[in-house]
Structures are given as structure tokens and as C-alpha cells.
Amino acid sequence: MKLRFQTLRARLLITMVGVVILPGLFSLLWSHWSVQGMVTDLLNKQGDDAGQVVDNIFEEFVNDSFLKARIITQTRDLQTAVHSRETIDLINQLSALHQELNLGLYDGVIEVFDPQGRLLASEPRVAKPLADANMVKGALQGAILSGNLFSDGGLKISAVVPIYHSASAAPSGVVAVSFRATHKIAEEIQKLANTHALIFTVPDQGRPQVLATTLPEDTSASLVALYAQGQSNRVSNRRYLMAVTQQSALNGTFYLGAAQDISRLSANLERLSGGLMAFQMFAVLLAFLVAQSMIRNLTYKITALVDGARAIAADQLDQPIVIASQDELGHLARDLDRMRQKIRETLHQKNQVLQSLTLRNAINQAIISHRGNELLNQVLVQIIEALEAEKGSIMMLDKLNGRLMLKIVYNAKEGVAPLYVRDHVSFALGEGVAGRVAETGESMICNDPAQDRRFKTYRFQENSEQRIENLLCIPLKVEDEILGVFSIDNKPGGFEERHQHMLEDIAHQVAVAIQNAELYELSITDGLTGLYIRRYFEAMLEQEVRTSQRLVRETSLVLFDIDHFKKINDTYGHQVGDEVIRRVAALAKASLREGDLAARYGGEEFALILPGTPLELAWEVADRLRRLVQQTVMEYGGHRLQVTISLGCASTPRQATSREQLIERADLALYASKHRGRNRSTCYEDTLLPSEPA
Amino acid sequence: MLIGACLFLMACASDAAKSVSLTVWIPAHPNESVFFQRLLNRYQQRHPQVHLKLVQVPFEVMKPRFVGEAQPKREPDILLMPNDWTGELSHAKLLQPQQASTQDFLAPALAAFRYQDTLYALPLSFQVAALIRNQDLVPKAPSTWDEVKTVSQALQRQGHQGLMYDTKSFYYHAAWFHAFGGHLTPQGARIQISPVPLQQSLNFVRDLEHAQLIAPRASYSVMTHLFNAGQLGMMVSGPWALSEARRNQLKVAVSPLPTLPKGMKPRPFLGAKGWGLNAYSRHSHTASELIRWLSSLEVQQEMLNTLDELGSHPALYQHKALSPEKQGFFLQAQTAVPLPNHPAMKNIWAELNWTLSQTLSTQRPTAAIVTEAMKRLQRL
């Protein structure tokens, strides 16, 4: 997830890191360093203490040897043995004293020298005297001496005391208690101090030398080498920390080291430090997780609000804004969601109104532009598309047989009307849903035809393609007169009452238009023949002449009348005459093509307007009508009549440039047919024009 | 039984295949620790699956530490022990019995670790006291006390001392006690002492004193002091005394102790050091294998050449290159008596030493001394 720094969440996260994580990490590092520092100080202090203890113990051994040397010289039996030079007694005395004084503790040696400085005896026996000859010499002069001395490649610690006998004022000999700096002394120091002890030298020239140690040889060597390099009174090789004190000998310097094994302590420190770090890391992590959770909880709500507001702004009003909490943000979300619902409701209503208005506008356009079946077809298409239904139909009530007859069928998928349906489908009043609507004049919604007994299923509707899933049936009525019904079928999701209300208004509008069209039709047609009256004919002819001239298209006019009509009237009466006129008019209407127009021009005179029809073709139409009339036997009132007609044809713009001129030329052609013997068709020719007076 | 045998073999096989750690205790001694560490390193090279840890323990605390730690800590697995601990440790059931061929060890050395007919350690070395002389003062070893008397008087005339030994220690006196037919016989929880041979041996040392063949005030310290100072011709001591004599550039020789009157052969104590196996060792099979190797001729030969120790394998003494000093101790060992390993021994040393002190420091009849000693021993 990409985290942009402008977002609230990123800023909160940065703040949290600044307030919680960084201080936590600093605290962690600080405590780690503090613990290390404290432990290091503790170790150093402990090391120094151990160094001091080792120093003290060594000093105690020196003092002990000095004290014991004095005790030995105060032993009367020894004084006697020394004075008498009785060797066996002397050795036995020394052996007993050595044991009693526990000089074996540090490998101490008791030596007895005669007044000439010669070694009389020692315990344990040594081949070569340990005590320094000069110290012995000094003691023979009454001095009590103690000191450390390097000799024979080692360090000796000696206490030299004169021994007296009551028989002589001068010393009868000298007693020396000496010990060497050996591993034994280091071990004894270790036992008492509970720390490793080292005695070593660091000569100005040459390598440091370990005289005594309780550590392995290589470990001692490394520690001493470290000390020799740095001359610090504390050195460490990671495992051991050695504190060093300097000691003086009569002829040099040596060092005492107290080495403590700090590996365990270091390991404990590592564990403690690691544990502390782990604990603090855990605490920081926990703080991070808690803060992250709080931020997520907060930002999730704010993000939900922002997303909801953005969706509303983008007209995406179906997504609810939900924050399931009782805090202020939860209340805000619920208020925002109510606003969303209101906006959606308002927009929905607005859309419905707009849809209704759009549909009305389309219907109005259709009413204005179309008539008859075309009007019904346009209306049906507009309604189906507006309601997003699959198909629909319009059935008109046949006033002659009182049944609903299918007039228009439209399928949005196929786009064409299945003619076979139109030919076969009809309902009696009260039959099926449509019949009931036509009978009651009340609209009906049927969203489950399979369970609705009112619904009548035709066999062709049993296959899946023609199956009716739901339908809305609306009566076409003006006041109480039923003209027919709309049936709109298969709307996904079914129909609602609002669809019904919208269509009822439109159906009423369409019904009024249909009724008005019928009334208009009545005003421009002749009551006897049903053909257009002369005034309408002339208006239409005027329009066709202009159209032909604009499109340079030939339009023909045929004028004809019934031959000897006056004689029929006179012979059979006006009713027969009217019937003849009506029959001829019907033959004329039946012979016309789509777009042709027939009108009653006068009493027994008729006119045919053939738009887009050349003169020659117009003659053929005229002559075919002539032959049809001639061949038709008209029976009326017990009479069998056969009549003929005479026809005249003219065309524009070839033969006439105006309505009047075209009528005149066609009339001239009609007159020529009459003149030539009637029952014929004549095309206008300029020769028919009357000659102009000279 | 078959299943048990299979399980035992599987346990042994798995024990042998896995990595095993063993701890070996030896008495703290600078030279010996270097020697044994070298041995253990070699064994580890030969047996990479066995990890050995050598621990030096001060001799004076070794036994109490083993008694305290052997069972709860199950360590050490092996310890180098003197034979006189055998009875006490076997009574505490801390030692695992062992098997050994009599051909691989000197009989008295092996007997030193046998307690109540069970062998509890394989002997590594033995110690026995013999006559050590300064060849510059005593070129020829005296074989009888008469010869000793002659040599001593000659030395005394030269201002030297003749023969010394720690006369107040029954350890050395035991040679005369045994020569007179004496025995220290374990009987239940006690040690029975033959009173007659004891008295005879006491009479013998009193005679030596009267003849000024021994110095009654001479201690071990006096003896070594004078001998190493070149003032003493002969001393009775063990192989441990040789190194200091060498350090003092003395030319020493070792020979069996002089025979007593009537040809009685002195029979000193023979002490031994051997490898004991902790009865609670986690890896007793591997430890037993190690003990077998540590007691082998290979190791003993090396020890003989390196340390002042006398190996316990008879084959060592067939070698012509063996030093005369060690050959002398070996000859003395032929008549030696194993140092008793009965737990009660630790109680009677003081009483026996008392008899010697009484004999050499007073004029009391030896019979009275022995009678009182017997009473004192009965009270223990």
C-alpha cells in the first residue's frame, strides 16, 4: 500500500513514530549503554578490590613468614640445638616447627646459619641457601631483616632473624624463613582471595615473565603481555579481567595480578542486556501496534467519511456510508448517509419526472408527426424503450365486431413486428388481461403471469422466446370510451405502480390524439365515399406540385367521372346513384398504392393524386381502374348495374407548373375522353388545348 | 535372557558409537599431571568419540571429595587412588569391580587392590621401601645386618652417619615385623595383629639402637637431610626419594634390605596406585576400556621411563635397560607384603607408631609395650 505523506494516516503515523517509537528506541539504547557502563564500573571496582585483596594476602604471607621467623628464634629447644650444633636435634626441631607453623602453606623453608654464615640445616632441605648472604650477614650483626629479592631466575621472599642462646650475647646463628614466588603461593592466594593470582615481572628489556600463576600458561602470558603493552593497572582479554599492583624487591620490581573470570558475568550481562533489549523492543513494538491500531481505527472512519463524500460528489449514491461506532464520527457517518439517501431519492424522482417528460415529448412528437398505425408504432417503441421493457403491443377495439384486434407489436430485440401474431391474436372483451382492461377500463399489472388466471397464454407464447414474464396493460380511453389497450411486456424486475401511473397519462394523451385524428379524418373526407373532400384535395395537390418542382419529380393527376350518371339517377333514383358513387369510390380507393390519394372532386367526379408517378404510368393506373369499374357488376335494391368511367391524366412539372394548370390540363384530357366516346383514359397533350382566337 | 543379552549388547554398542565424555581425577602433582595429560590426549586421538577431562585434585582432599561426589554427580568416572582406600570405598559401594589377568600385573600389586576377594582397581604402579645407599660412601651394598654394622662403624669413624630410617613409623618397621612372621589380619571390622612377631620386631630395633646402628631420634626429615647432604651412607626409603638425591648430585644405588639374623628376609609394605572406576559412572563401559589402556604395558613402560614410579607389569623388569635403582626396588618387591586396604587400617597406624616410640624412647620391656598396645588396639 502506497502511503502518501499528505494523508492523515501518514501524518499520524509519523507523529506516532516521533512520539512513541523514537523515544522508545533511544530509551532502549540508553538503558543498554547504561547497563553496560554500570557493569563495567562494577567489574572494574571488583577487579580493583580483588587486586587489593591479592596484594594484602601476599603481604600477609610476607608478614607471616617474618613473624614465624621470629617465633622460631624464640624456641628454646632450637636455640639449644643451634648453640650445641646437634644436627639431628636441629633438623628434628626444624621439622617440627615447619609442621607446627604450617610453613608448607606457601612452601616456606626454614634455614639455620652458623655465626660464619654457613648453612647448618634447613627444613625442607635445600641444596643451596635461599636467604641472601648479605641479609644473613646483617642478621648476624643483630639486624632483623625482611625483603624480596630476585635471584637464580626467581623471586624469593625472606625474613632473616638472629637467634640467640643464653650462654652468649652474640647471635649463635641466624634463622631465615624464605619462600619462592611459585605456583604454590599463587594457589594459596587463589584459595583465600577466590580469584586467580599471578606474580610476574616486566623487565625493561626482554619479554614479561610469569613467575607464578593459577591460570593456564597461555592465558597468563596473554594477560601479562597486555599489561606490558599498556601498563594500565587493569587489563582484560575478554575472558579475564586482571587488576595489577606493583611490588618492590631489593633488586627490582615485580607485579601481583588478580585475574577474575568475567566470561560468566559477561555472558550474564549479555543475557541481561539481550533480555532488556528484547523486552524494550517488545514494548516498542506493542506501542507501535497499539498506536497503529488506534490510527487505523481513526483513519478508517475518516477515510470512510471522505470516500462517502467523494462518492456523493461523483453521483455514486448507492454505496451506503457505514461506521459502526457510537462516537462522533459514527454519528457523522449516519447523518452523511441520510443525506446520501435523500439526495438519491430526490435525484430518482427528478429522473422519473425527466423520464416522463422525455417520454411525453417523444409521444407528442409522434402525435404531431404521425398518424394511424405509424403513430401507434412510434408510441409503442417510445414507451418500451423508456421503460426498458422487452416488447409490447397495441390492440385496438374493432367497433364492428367488438373484439380487441392486435394492431402493433414491437420487440426491442428483434425490432420488427411478428406479423403472424398480428394476424391471429384477438381478444374478446373480458378475455385475458387485455380483455379485462378493455372491459373495465382499469390498468392492470401482472408480474407473475404463470400464477395469474387472468392471463391467457397463446401457444406461440409457450416457447422461451415469446414467453411473457410480466406485463403492464393500460387502457386507451377518452373519458369512458375504450379505444384499445397498451400491453408492455417483460420488464426486468417487473412493473411498479409508478410505471402504471406514467403510462396511464401517456395512454390518455395518445387516446385523445387517436380520437382527434379520427375526428380530423372525418372532417376532410366525404361522408358518402370516405374519400377526401375537394378542399383537402386541392391543398394536398398544391403541396405535391411544389414538392415535384423542388425534387424535379414527376407527379400525375387523374380526373375521372361516371359516364351517364345523370341517367342512372334519373332511372334508378338518387339512392342507387349514391350507391354507384360509393362503389366506384371504393374501387378507386382499393386500386391506389401507398402514398396515392383519392378525392371526390364533385358530384360524380373524382381525382387521384399519384406522387412520383410519370404520366404514362398514371395512364396505366387510370386505365386499370377504368377496366375494373367496367367489369364490376353492382347489385343494389334488386338492380344489377354496370357503369363506366372516363379519365384524364396530366403531370407536373412536365405539363403544368401550378395546381390550377394541372387540374385544367387533366380536365382537358377528361374532356377529350368524353369527347372521344367515354369509357376511356386520355393523357393530356398540348394538342388538346383549345386554339387561341386569331 | 536372550532379550536381556541383546539389550545389553545394544547398550554397549550405542555407548561405544556415541560421543562420550569422561572425567579422570589424579592427585595434584606437577610432573605427573603433564605426563597423564599427554597420555589422555593420545587416547583421545585414537578414540575421537571419547572426550577426556583431566582434573588434578589435592591428595589430601581427594578421598573425601570422591566419597561426597561420586554418587550425586556421577563424577569422576575414573580416579587414580592408593590401594589403602580400596576397603573404605568398596564398603561405600563407590567402586565398580574389575577383571584383570594375573599375567599382566605383579601379584602383590594386584593383591593390594583386592578386597574381600574382589578386585576394585587395576594397579598402575607400586612403591616399596628398600636400602638406598650413597655409593661414594658405601660402594657395596650390605646384605646382612652384620655387614651394616661394619659399614656404619666405618662411616662413623669418618664423621658420617651409617644408616637411618624413620624409626618411629610402622610403615618402615613393617619390614622387620613381617620378617618375624607378623601379619595384619583383617577380622570383621578389625585388624588382628600378631603380638609375638611384633614384640620380636621391637626387640630387634631396640637391639639396633643399642648397637648404634640406627639413630632413635632420626626422623624422615633428618634422614633425607643428612643423606642428601652427603652425611649419611644408607637410608631406608622408597623410589620417591631418588629425585632429590639426584638433584644433590649423589650417586645412589638401591638394594634389598639386609637380612635379619637367622636369614630372615625383611618384608616391607608394598603400596600401589591404581585406576578405580566409579560405580555410578554414566559410561562405565568406555571408562573400563580407558582404564584397561591406562594400565597397559605401553603406558607403564612410558611411565617407568618418565616418572620415579615403578610399574606393576612384570614384563617391565625383564628389560635389560632397566635402571639398577628400579631393579633394586623390583627385587625388594619380591618379598613385599601388600599394604592392607582394610578400612580399619587408618585407625591402627597411630597405635603401632606408639609402640615404636615407646620402644626407642623408653626402657620399658617390649612385652609390656606390646601388651598395652594390644589393649589400646582392642579399645578402637
XYZ file of C-alpha atoms in Angstrom, chain A residues 262-610:
349
model
C 34.385 -12.406 33.751
C 33.163 -14.679 30.997
C 30.204 -15.822 33.053
C 29.477 -12.307 34.177
C 29.864 -11.092 30.597
C 27.517 -13.829 29.446
C 25.056 -12.831 32.155
C 25.462 -9.227 31.090
C 24.818 -10.230 27.502
C 21.746 -12.159 28.588
C 20.557 -9.303 30.785
C 21.207 -6.769 28.077
C 19.622 -9.024 25.471
C 16.623 -9.642 27.694
C 16.277 -5.948 28.405
C 16.543 -5.116 24.728
C 14.054 -7.823 23.849
C 11.661 -6.544 26.498
C 12.001 -2.970 25.336
C 11.748 -3.990 21.708
C 8.600 -5.820 22.615
C 7.311 -2.759 24.452
C 8.118 -0.511 21.483
C 6.546 -2.988 19.119
C 3.494 -3.222 21.320
C 3.276 0.560 21.454
C 3.646 0.663 17.699
C 0.920 -1.910 17.203
C -1.428 -0.202 19.641
C -0.789 3.187 18.056
C -1.127 1.684 14.602
C -4.420 0.111 15.626
C -5.677 3.410 17.037
C -4.586 5.263 13.923
C -6.160 2.652 11.727
C -9.357 2.828 13.753
C -9.413 6.605 13.470
C -8.292 6.890 9.876
C -10.585 4.102 8.791
C -13.570 6.155 9.929
C -12.281 9.378 8.454
C -11.378 7.582 5.236
C -14.853 6.075 5.121
C -16.363 9.542 5.548
C -14.099 11.038 2.890
C -14.786 8.177 0.489
C -18.532 8.538 1.136
C -18.425 12.270 0.495
C -16.392 11.711 -2.679
C -18.889 9.098 -3.874
C -21.750 11.513 -3.297
C -19.873 14.202 -5.197
C -19.379 11.713 -8.052
C -23.116 10.852 -8.036
C -22.386 7.370 -6.765
C -25.291 7.280 -4.362
C -25.904 3.564 -3.975
C -22.943 2.859 -1.671
C -24.033 3.263 1.950
C -21.751 5.094 4.364
C -21.445 2.874 7.408
C -19.300 3.360 10.511
C -20.454 1.066 13.266
C -19.436 3.142 16.235
C -21.201 5.378 18.690
C -18.617 8.129 18.670
C -18.858 11.471 16.890
C -17.548 10.020 13.653
C -20.195 7.313 13.765
C -22.938 9.949 14.179
C -21.407 11.989 11.397
C -21.379 8.936 9.121
C -25.046 8.219 9.835
C -26.004 11.850 9.127
C -23.991 11.773 5.930
C -25.670 8.539 4.898
C -29.123 10.040 5.494
C -28.099 12.945 3.293
C -26.982 10.479 0.667
C -30.312 8.696 0.767
C -32.225 11.961 0.453
C -30.114 13.073 -2.452
C -30.582 9.731 -4.134
C -34.356 9.897 -3.565
C -34.540 13.397 -4.934
C -32.429 12.536 -7.928
C -34.524 9.467 -8.520
C -37.697 11.461 -8.504
C -36.116 14.035 -10.730
C -35.047 11.335 -13.137
C -38.519 9.868 -13.158
C -40.009 13.245 -13.923
C -37.382 13.804 -16.550
C -38.026 10.388 -17.994
C -41.716 11.025 -18.021
C -41.266 14.409 -19.635
C -38.880 12.973 -22.185
C -41.344 10.249 -22.982
C -44.214 12.724 -23.229
C -42.130 14.870 -25.504
C -41.355 11.898 -27.723
C -45.017 10.908 -27.720
C -46.003 14.461 -28.600
C -43.536 14.468 -31.444
C -45.011 11.200 -32.630
C -48.529 12.558 -32.329
C -47.556 15.620 -34.298
C -45.582 13.743 -36.930
C -47.527 10.571 -37.405
C -50.977 9.246 -37.782
C -52.673 5.910 -37.859
C -50.574 2.773 -37.361
C -47.335 4.726 -37.657
C -48.403 6.841 -34.727
C -49.216 3.723 -32.717
C -45.914 2.158 -33.714
C -43.912 5.216 -32.648
C -45.774 5.470 -29.379
C -45.191 1.793 -28.610
C -41.473 1.977 -29.407
C -41.007 5.080 -27.271
C -42.787 3.541 -24.301
C -40.943 0.219 -24.485
C -37.593 1.964 -24.706
C -38.460 4.370 -21.926
C -39.494 1.545 -19.606
C -36.608 -0.659 -20.739
C -39.080 -3.452 -21.397
C -38.512 -6.244 -23.874
C -41.597 -5.950 -26.027
C -45.138 -4.709 -26.242
C -48.257 -4.440 -28.322
C -51.243 -2.205 -29.015
C -54.655 -3.691 -29.578
C -57.481 -1.558 -30.879
C -61.129 -2.222 -30.297
C -62.878 -3.109 -33.521
C -66.192 -1.297 -33.282
C -67.746 -3.623 -35.809
C -67.097 -6.912 -34.030
C -66.429 -5.613 -30.516
C -63.077 -7.534 -30.184
C -59.640 -6.291 -29.429
C -57.552 -6.677 -32.570
C -53.751 -6.675 -32.416
C -52.507 -3.651 -34.360
C -48.861 -3.152 -33.408
C -46.288 -5.475 -31.975
C -42.759 -4.370 -31.137
C -39.874 -6.404 -29.819
C -36.814 -4.438 -28.662
C -34.537 -7.356 -29.507
C -35.943 -8.126 -32.914
C -37.155 -4.650 -33.768
C -39.793 -5.993 -36.092
C -43.359 -6.858 -35.568
C -44.122 -10.565 -35.929
C -46.897 -10.346 -38.474
C -48.279 -13.769 -37.848
C -49.086 -12.711 -34.326
C -50.949 -9.704 -35.528
C -52.929 -11.871 -37.871
C -54.063 -14.272 -35.240
C -54.279 -12.542 -31.917
C -57.546 -11.054 -30.803
C -59.364 -10.904 -27.512
C -62.993 -10.643 -26.655
C -63.865 -8.148 -24.010
C -63.183 -9.712 -20.630
C -60.864 -12.308 -22.121
C -57.357 -12.396 -20.715
C -55.668 -9.432 -19.124
C -56.087 -7.188 -22.180
C -59.776 -8.115 -22.485
C -60.367 -7.344 -18.834
C -58.584 -3.986 -19.134
C -60.650 -3.142 -22.222
C -63.783 -4.206 -20.426
C -63.158 -2.455 -17.141
C -61.103 0.494 -18.376
C -58.732 -0.149 -15.440
C -54.989 -0.702 -15.839
C -53.507 -3.956 -14.624
C -50.060 -5.097 -13.600
C -49.322 -8.762 -13.877
C -45.839 -9.619 -12.637
C -46.407 -13.356 -12.423
C -48.485 -14.492 -15.413
C -47.894 -18.153 -14.679
C -49.834 -17.827 -11.433
C -52.397 -15.297 -12.702
C -55.595 -16.827 -14.004
C -56.479 -13.637 -15.792
C -53.592 -14.193 -18.147
C -54.297 -16.026 -21.367
C -51.360 -17.815 -22.919
C -51.239 -18.383 -26.646
C -49.475 -21.455 -27.910
C -46.797 -19.406 -29.618
C -46.003 -17.861 -26.252
C -45.106 -21.229 -24.724
C -41.622 -21.197 -26.169
C -38.995 -19.352 -24.211
C -38.509 -16.539 -26.684
C -42.148 -15.492 -26.695
C -42.857 -16.192 -23.061
C -44.419 -13.363 -21.081
C -42.623 -12.862 -17.784
C -44.645 -9.842 -16.680
C -46.827 -7.240 -18.266
C -48.449 -3.896 -17.742
C -51.718 -3.337 -19.527
C -53.113 0.197 -19.898
C -56.426 1.131 -21.498
C -56.535 3.679 -24.332
C -59.604 5.598 -23.395
C -61.054 9.024 -23.720
C -63.471 9.709 -20.941
C -65.463 6.455 -20.865
C -64.847 5.350 -24.420
C -62.305 2.499 -24.773
C -60.271 2.715 -27.971
C -57.886 -0.093 -27.249
C -55.124 -1.238 -24.811
C -51.341 -0.968 -24.443
C -49.571 -4.047 -23.272
C -45.911 -3.621 -22.229
C -44.179 -6.921 -21.517
C -41.091 -8.382 -19.847
C -39.549 -5.549 -17.911
C -36.576 -6.818 -15.890
C -37.573 -6.639 -12.245
C -41.219 -6.294 -13.055
C -43.540 -3.302 -13.144
C -44.389 -0.883 -10.396
C -47.322 1.382 -9.835
C -45.296 4.415 -10.863
C -44.877 2.843 -14.307
C -48.600 2.342 -14.423
C -49.318 5.984 -13.469
C -46.842 7.303 -16.010
C -48.267 5.170 -18.812
C -51.869 5.973 -17.922
C -51.180 9.666 -18.545
C -49.414 8.888 -21.797
C -52.170 6.448 -22.856
C -54.756 9.072 -22.206
C -52.761 11.561 -24.302
C -52.373 9.025 -27.099
C -56.061 8.104 -26.941
C -57.036 11.735 -27.279
C -54.638 12.055 -30.239
C -56.145 8.971 -31.863
C -59.621 10.250 -31.311
C -58.680 13.689 -32.646
C -57.095 12.046 -35.672
C -60.269 10.133 -36.302
C -62.313 13.307 -35.972
C -59.956 15.176 -38.314
C -60.166 12.344 -40.733
C -63.930 12.699 -40.639
C -63.692 16.463 -41.394
C -61.615 16.012 -44.550
C -63.440 13.029 -46.018
C -66.553 12.769 -47.866
C -69.398 11.315 -45.893
C -70.694 9.128 -48.751
C -67.499 7.740 -50.160
C -64.946 8.165 -47.429
C -62.678 9.884 -49.960
C -61.060 13.235 -49.249
C -63.165 16.265 -49.979
C -62.225 18.692 -52.721
C -60.816 21.367 -50.366
C -58.374 18.888 -48.827
C -57.595 17.515 -52.295
C -56.654 20.923 -53.609
C -54.459 21.617 -50.570
C -52.684 18.332 -50.996
C -52.297 18.827 -54.736
C -50.800 22.264 -54.149
C -48.281 20.660 -51.790
C -47.463 17.865 -54.254
C -46.923 20.275 -57.151
C -44.402 22.250 -55.058
C -42.709 19.085 -53.931
C -42.426 17.779 -57.506
C -40.942 21.011 -58.687
C -38.476 21.128 -55.790
C -37.455 17.495 -56.219
C -37.835 17.559 -60.031
C -40.098 14.578 -59.626
C -42.985 13.858 -61.874
C -46.405 13.711 -60.177
C -49.520 12.858 -62.068
C -53.125 13.821 -61.587
C -56.040 11.702 -62.798
C -59.528 13.162 -63.035
C -62.471 10.929 -63.854
C -66.292 10.854 -63.705
C -69.006 8.274 -64.082
C -70.354 8.148 -67.575
C -74.061 8.963 -67.950
C -74.543 9.339 -64.197
C -77.479 11.647 -64.579
C -79.227 8.924 -66.479
C -78.693 6.425 -63.601
C -80.024 8.912 -61.114
C -82.956 9.520 -63.249
C -83.556 5.838 -63.948
C -82.964 4.244 -60.561
C -83.193 7.109 -58.181
C -80.685 9.003 -56.041
C -80.117 6.171 -53.580
C -78.925 3.891 -56.366
C -76.943 6.814 -57.760
C -75.312 7.311 -54.312
C -74.552 3.604 -54.108
C -72.927 3.672 -57.544
C -70.834 6.658 -56.483
C -69.845 4.870 -53.227
C -68.944 1.621 -55.113
C -66.812 3.419 -57.697
C -65.110 5.373 -54.917
C -64.346 2.098 -53.129
C -62.850 0.629 -56.313
C -60.739 3.742 -56.752
C -59.523 3.631 -53.135
C -58.696 -0.051 -53.483
C -56.691 0.456 -56.616
C -54.396 3.059 -55.074
C -50.864 2.421 -53.972
C -49.387 3.542 -50.665
C -48.975 7.305 -50.854
C -51.578 7.832 -53.505
C -54.565 9.970 -52.639
C -58.154 9.745 -53.875
C -60.723 12.538 -53.507
C -64.331 13.268 -54.504
C -63.940 16.235 -56.730
C -67.566 16.887 -57.461
C -70.946 15.022 -57.593
C -69.798 12.074 -59.711
C -66.285 13.424 -60.339
C -63.189 12.039 -58.690
C -59.488 12.864 -58.566
C -56.434 10.755 -57.995
C -53.051 12.262 -56.980
C -50.187 9.910 -57.853
